[in-house]
Coordinates of C-alpha atoms in Angstrom, one line a residue:
X14 CA 0.0 0.0 0.0
X15 CA 1.5 3.4 -1.0
X16 CA 2.7 5.5 2.0
X17 CA 0.5 8.4 0.6
X18 CA -2.5 6.4 1.9
X19 CA -1.5 7.3 5.4
X20 CA -0.8 11.0 4.9
X21 CA -3.6 12.1 7.2
X22 CA -2.2 10.1 10.1
X23 CA 1.3 11.6 9.6
X24 CA -0.1 15.1 9.5
X25 CA -2.0 14.6 12.7
X26 CA 1.0 13.2 14.5
X27 CA 3.0 16.2 13.2
X28 CA 0.4 18.5 14.7
X29 CA 0.7 16.6 18.0
X30 CA 4.4 17.3 18.1
X31 CA 5.4 13.7 17.0
X32 CA 7.7 14.1 14.0
X33 CA 6.4 11.5 11.4
X34 CA 8.7 9.3 9.4
X35 CA 6.6 7.3 6.9
X36 CA 8.4 4.2 5.7
X37 CA 8.1 2.3 2.5
X38 CA 10.2 -0.8 2.6
X39 CA 9.6 -1.9 -1.0
X40 CA 7.9 -5.1 0.0
X41 CA 5.5 -6.8 -2.4
X42 CA 3.4 -9.9 -2.3
X43 CA 5.8 -11.7 -4.6
X44 CA 8.9 -10.5 -3.0
X45 CA 8.2 -9.5 0.6
X46 CA 11.1 -7.8 2.5
X47 CA 11.7 -9.6 5.7
X48 CA 10.2 -7.9 8.7
X49 CA 13.5 -7.8 10.5
X50 CA 15.2 -6.1 7.7
X51 CA 12.2 -3.8 7.2
X52 CA 12.2 -2.9 10.9
X53 CA 15.9 -2.2 10.9
X54 CA 15.5 0.0 7.9
X55 CA 12.6 1.9 9.5
X56 CA 14.5 2.4 12.8
X57 CA 17.6 3.6 10.8
X58 CA 15.4 6.1 9.1
X59 CA 14.0 7.3 12.3
X60 CA 17.4 7.9 13.8
X61 CA 18.6 9.7 10.7
X62 CA 15.7 12.1 11.0
X63 CA 16.2 12.5 14.7
X64 CA 19.8 13.4 14.2
X65 CA 18.9 15.9 11.5
X66 CA 16.4 17.5 13.8
X67 CA 18.4 17.3 16.9
X68 CA 15.9 15.0 18.7
X69 CA 17.5 13.5 21.8
X70 CA 17.8 9.7 22.3
X71 CA 15.6 10.0 25.3
X72 CA 12.6 11.1 23.2
X73 CA 10.2 8.1 22.9
X74 CA 9.2 6.4 19.7
X75 CA 5.6 6.2 18.5
X76 CA 4.9 3.3 16.1
X77 CA 1.8 3.3 13.9
X78 CA 1.1 0.5 11.4
X79 CA -1.8 -0.8 9.4
X80 CA -2.2 -4.4 8.2
X81 CA 1.3 -5.9 7.7
X82 CA 2.6 -2.6 9.1
X83 CA 1.2 -3.6 12.5
X84 CA 3.3 -6.8 12.3
X85 CA 6.3 -4.6 11.4
X86 CA 5.6 -2.3 14.4
X87 CA 5.8 -5.2 16.7
X88 CA 9.2 -6.3 15.3
X89 CA 10.5 -2.7 15.3
X90 CA 9.4 -2.2 18.9
X91 CA 11.4 -5.3 20.0
X92 CA 14.5 -4.1 18.1
X93 CA 14.5 -0.4 18.9
X94 CA 17.2 1.0 21.1
X95 CA 14.9 4.0 21.7
X96 CA 12.0 3.5 24.2
X97 CA 8.7 3.0 22.6
X98 CA 6.1 5.4 24.1
X99 CA 3.1 4.1 22.2
X100 CA 2.0 1.7 19.5
X101 CA -1.1 2.1 17.3
X102 CA -2.0 -1.0 15.4
X103 CA -4.7 -0.5 12.7
X104 CA -6.3 -3.9 11.9
X105 CA -2.9 -5.6 12.1
X106 CA -2.3 -8.9 10.3
X107 CA 0.2 -11.5 11.5
X108 CA 1.2 -14.7 9.8
X109 CA 0.1 -15.1 6.0
X110 CA 0.9 -17.6 3.3
X111 CA 3.3 -15.0 1.9
X112 CA 5.0 -14.3 5.2
X113 CA 4.4 -17.2 7.7
X114 CA 6.6 -16.0 10.5
X115 CA 4.7 -14.6 13.5
X116 CA 5.4 -11.2 15.3
X117 CA 3.3 -12.1 18.3
X118 CA 6.2 -13.2 20.5
X119 CA 8.0 -10.0 19.8
X120 CA 4.9 -8.0 20.6
X121 CA 4.5 -9.9 23.9
X122 CA 8.0 -8.9 24.9
X123 CA 7.7 -5.2 24.2
X124 CA 5.2 -4.1 26.9
X125 CA 4.7 -0.8 25.1
X126 CA 1.3 0.9 25.5
X127 CA -0.8 -0.6 22.6
X128 CA -3.9 0.6 21.0
X129 CA -5.4 -2.0 18.6
X130 CA -8.2 -1.3 16.2
X131 CA -9.9 -4.1 14.3
X132 CA -12.5 -4.5 11.5
X133 CA -15.3 -7.0 11.5
X134 CA -16.1 -7.3 7.8
X135 CA -14.4 -9.6 5.4
X136 CA -12.2 -11.4 7.9
X137 CA -11.6 -14.3 5.6
X138 CA -10.1 -12.3 2.8
X139 CA -7.5 -9.9 4.3
X140 CA -7.3 -10.4 8.1
X141 CA -8.0 -14.0 8.9
X142 CA -9.0 -15.3 12.4
X143 CA -6.0 -16.4 14.4
X144 CA -3.8 -13.8 12.7
X145 CA -6.0 -10.7 13.1
X146 CA -6.4 -7.9 15.5
X147 CA -7.7 -10.2 18.2
X148 CA -4.5 -12.3 18.1
X149 CA -2.5 -9.2 18.5
X150 CA -4.5 -8.0 21.5
X151 CA -4.4 -11.3 23.1
X152 CA -0.6 -11.5 22.7
X153 CA 0.0 -8.4 24.8
X154 CA 1.8 -9.2 28.0
X155 CA -0.2 -8.9 31.3
X156 CA 0.0 -5.5 32.7
X157 CA 0.7 -3.8 29.4
X158 CA -1.4 -0.6 28.9
X159 CA -3.9 -1.6 26.2
X160 CA -7.1 -0.6 24.5
X161 CA -9.0 -2.5 21.8
X162 CA -11.5 -0.9 19.5
X163 CA -13.6 -3.1 17.2
X164 CA -15.5 -1.6 14.2
X165 CA -17.9 -4.4 13.4
X166 CA -19.1 -2.7 10.2
X167 CA -15.8 -1.7 8.8
X168 CA -13.5 -3.4 6.3
X169 CA -9.7 -3.9 6.3
X170 CA -8.8 -1.2 3.9
X171 CA -11.3 1.4 5.1
X172 CA -8.5 2.8 7.3
X173 CA -6.8 4.3 4.3
X174 CA -7.0 7.9 3.2
X175 CA -8.2 7.0 -0.4
X176 CA -9.5 3.5 -0.6
X177 CA -11.1 4.0 -4.1
X178 CA -7.6 5.1 -5.3
X179 CA -6.1 1.7 -4.7
X180 CA -5.0 0.0 -7.9
X181 CA -6.5 -3.2 -6.7
X182 CA -8.5 -3.8 -3.5
X183 CA -9.3 -7.4 -2.7
X184 CA -10.7 -6.6 0.8
X185 CA -14.4 -6.4 1.5
X186 CA -15.8 -3.0 2.6
X187 CA -18.5 -2.7 5.3
X188 CA -21.5 -0.5 5.9
X189 CA -19.4 2.1 7.6
X190 CA -18.2 5.1 5.5
X191 CA -14.5 5.3 5.0
X192 CA -14.6 8.8 6.6
X193 CA -16.2 7.4 9.8
X194 CA -13.5 4.7 10.0
X195 CA -10.7 7.2 9.5
X196 CA -12.2 9.6 12.1
X197 CA -12.3 6.8 14.6
X198 CA -8.7 5.7 14.0
X199 CA -7.2 9.2 13.9
X200 CA -9.1 10.4 17.0
X201 CA -8.2 7.2 18.9
X202 CA -4.5 7.6 17.8
X203 CA -4.5 11.2 19.1
X204 CA -6.0 10.4 22.4
X205 CA -3.7 7.4 22.9
X206 CA -0.6 9.5 22.2
X207 CA -1.9 12.2 24.5
X208 CA -2.3 9.7 27.3
X209 CA 1.0 7.8 26.9
X210 CA 3.5 10.3 25.4
X211 CA 4.3 13.1 27.9
X212 CA 5.6 15.5 25.2
X213 CA 2.2 15.4 23.4
X214 CA 0.3 16.1 26.6
X215 CA 2.6 19.0 27.5
X216 CA 2.3 20.4 24.0
X217 CA -1.5 20.4 24.2
X218 CA -1.5 22.0 27.7
X219 CA 1.0 24.7 26.6
X220 CA 0.0 28.4 26.7
X221 CA -1.6 29.9 23.6
X222 CA 1.0 30.9 21.0
X223 CA 3.0 27.7 21.6
X224 CA 1.6 26.0 18.6
X225 CA -1.8 24.5 19.7
X226 CA -4.7 25.8 21.7
X227 CA -4.4 25.7 25.5
X228 CA -6.2 22.8 27.0
X229 CA -7.9 21.9 30.2
X230 CA -9.9 18.9 31.5
X231 CA -13.2 20.5 30.5
X232 CA -12.6 21.0 26.8
X233 CA -11.0 19.3 23.9
X234 CA -9.0 21.0 21.1
X235 CA -8.9 21.0 17.3
X236 CA -5.8 19.3 15.9
X237 CA -5.3 19.0 12.1
X238 CA -9.1 19.4 11.5
X239 CA -10.1 16.8 14.1
X240 CA -11.5 17.7 17.5
X241 CA -9.9 16.0 20.5
X242 CA -12.6 14.7 22.9
X243 CA -13.2 16.6 26.1
X244 CA -10.9 15.5 28.8
X245 CA -8.5 14.0 26.3
X246 CA -5.5 15.8 27.9
X247 CA -6.6 15.7 31.5
X248 CA -4.1 14.2 33.8
X249 CA -5.1 10.6 34.5
X250 CA -7.9 10.6 31.8
X251 CA -9.1 7.1 31.0
X252 CA -8.8 6.6 27.3
X253 CA -11.7 4.1 27.0
X254 CA -14.2 6.3 28.7
X255 CA -13.0 9.4 26.8
X256 CA -13.6 7.6 23.5
X257 CA -16.8 6.0 24.5
X258 CA -18.2 9.5 25.0
X259 CA -17.4 10.5 21.5
X260 CA -20.2 10.5 18.9
X261 CA -18.5 9.0 15.9
X262 CA -20.3 8.3 12.6
X263 CA -20.3 4.6 13.6
X264 CA -20.4 2.3 16.6
X265 CA -17.2 1.1 18.2
X266 CA -16.8 -1.6 20.9
X267 CA -14.1 -0.3 23.2
X268 CA -12.5 -2.8 25.5
X269 CA -9.8 -1.9 28.0
X270 CA -9.0 -5.3 29.5

């Protein structure tokens, strides 16, 4: 999937103060790049960008991945010398006939705070049971901060920015609109980062003029065109309850245990 399909996620992360580095490892169905090599390339690209911008090694890494990219995030988290502050896995897929190795053992060892979003439509074609979002969520080590959001009426590729623009889409779409699915994913990503990455929360609470509107526990803020839910940046805010209170254009089953 072309990196441009995730441009909205990158823009939002940038607005949150998380410098995005969008990776294309050149993998194809016929010639997949090994996940270990892809993860090492991604981490090297991150460190090159960090060096260019003068970002200290103490700054945590945020990993966001969709489909096979979720599997890559798990591998990268296990191989990163930089601490991982948060992971966002969008309908992740583990072992497939094209790439039978599993990333679940690596995920279990990371213990990084993980938000997992899953789709409920077309599970047999693109995100098969046993290798889908449920397997990733179940693999998280006990005590790991976690949140699962299931969009029962969404399809695997509806997390993309421009699904109709795909050259070929073999995944089924659900009754949810692409826009609604994207709104859920981006809002949840923003709230998750706000909760688990200190620099993001501090940026959102900064005085006016520091880049984003001042925040308090009684109001949300507009970031890159999306409004953060009320209480999203409150100290100790519970992510699940915050997101449950949001009126999305679809229903989401949020589970925090």
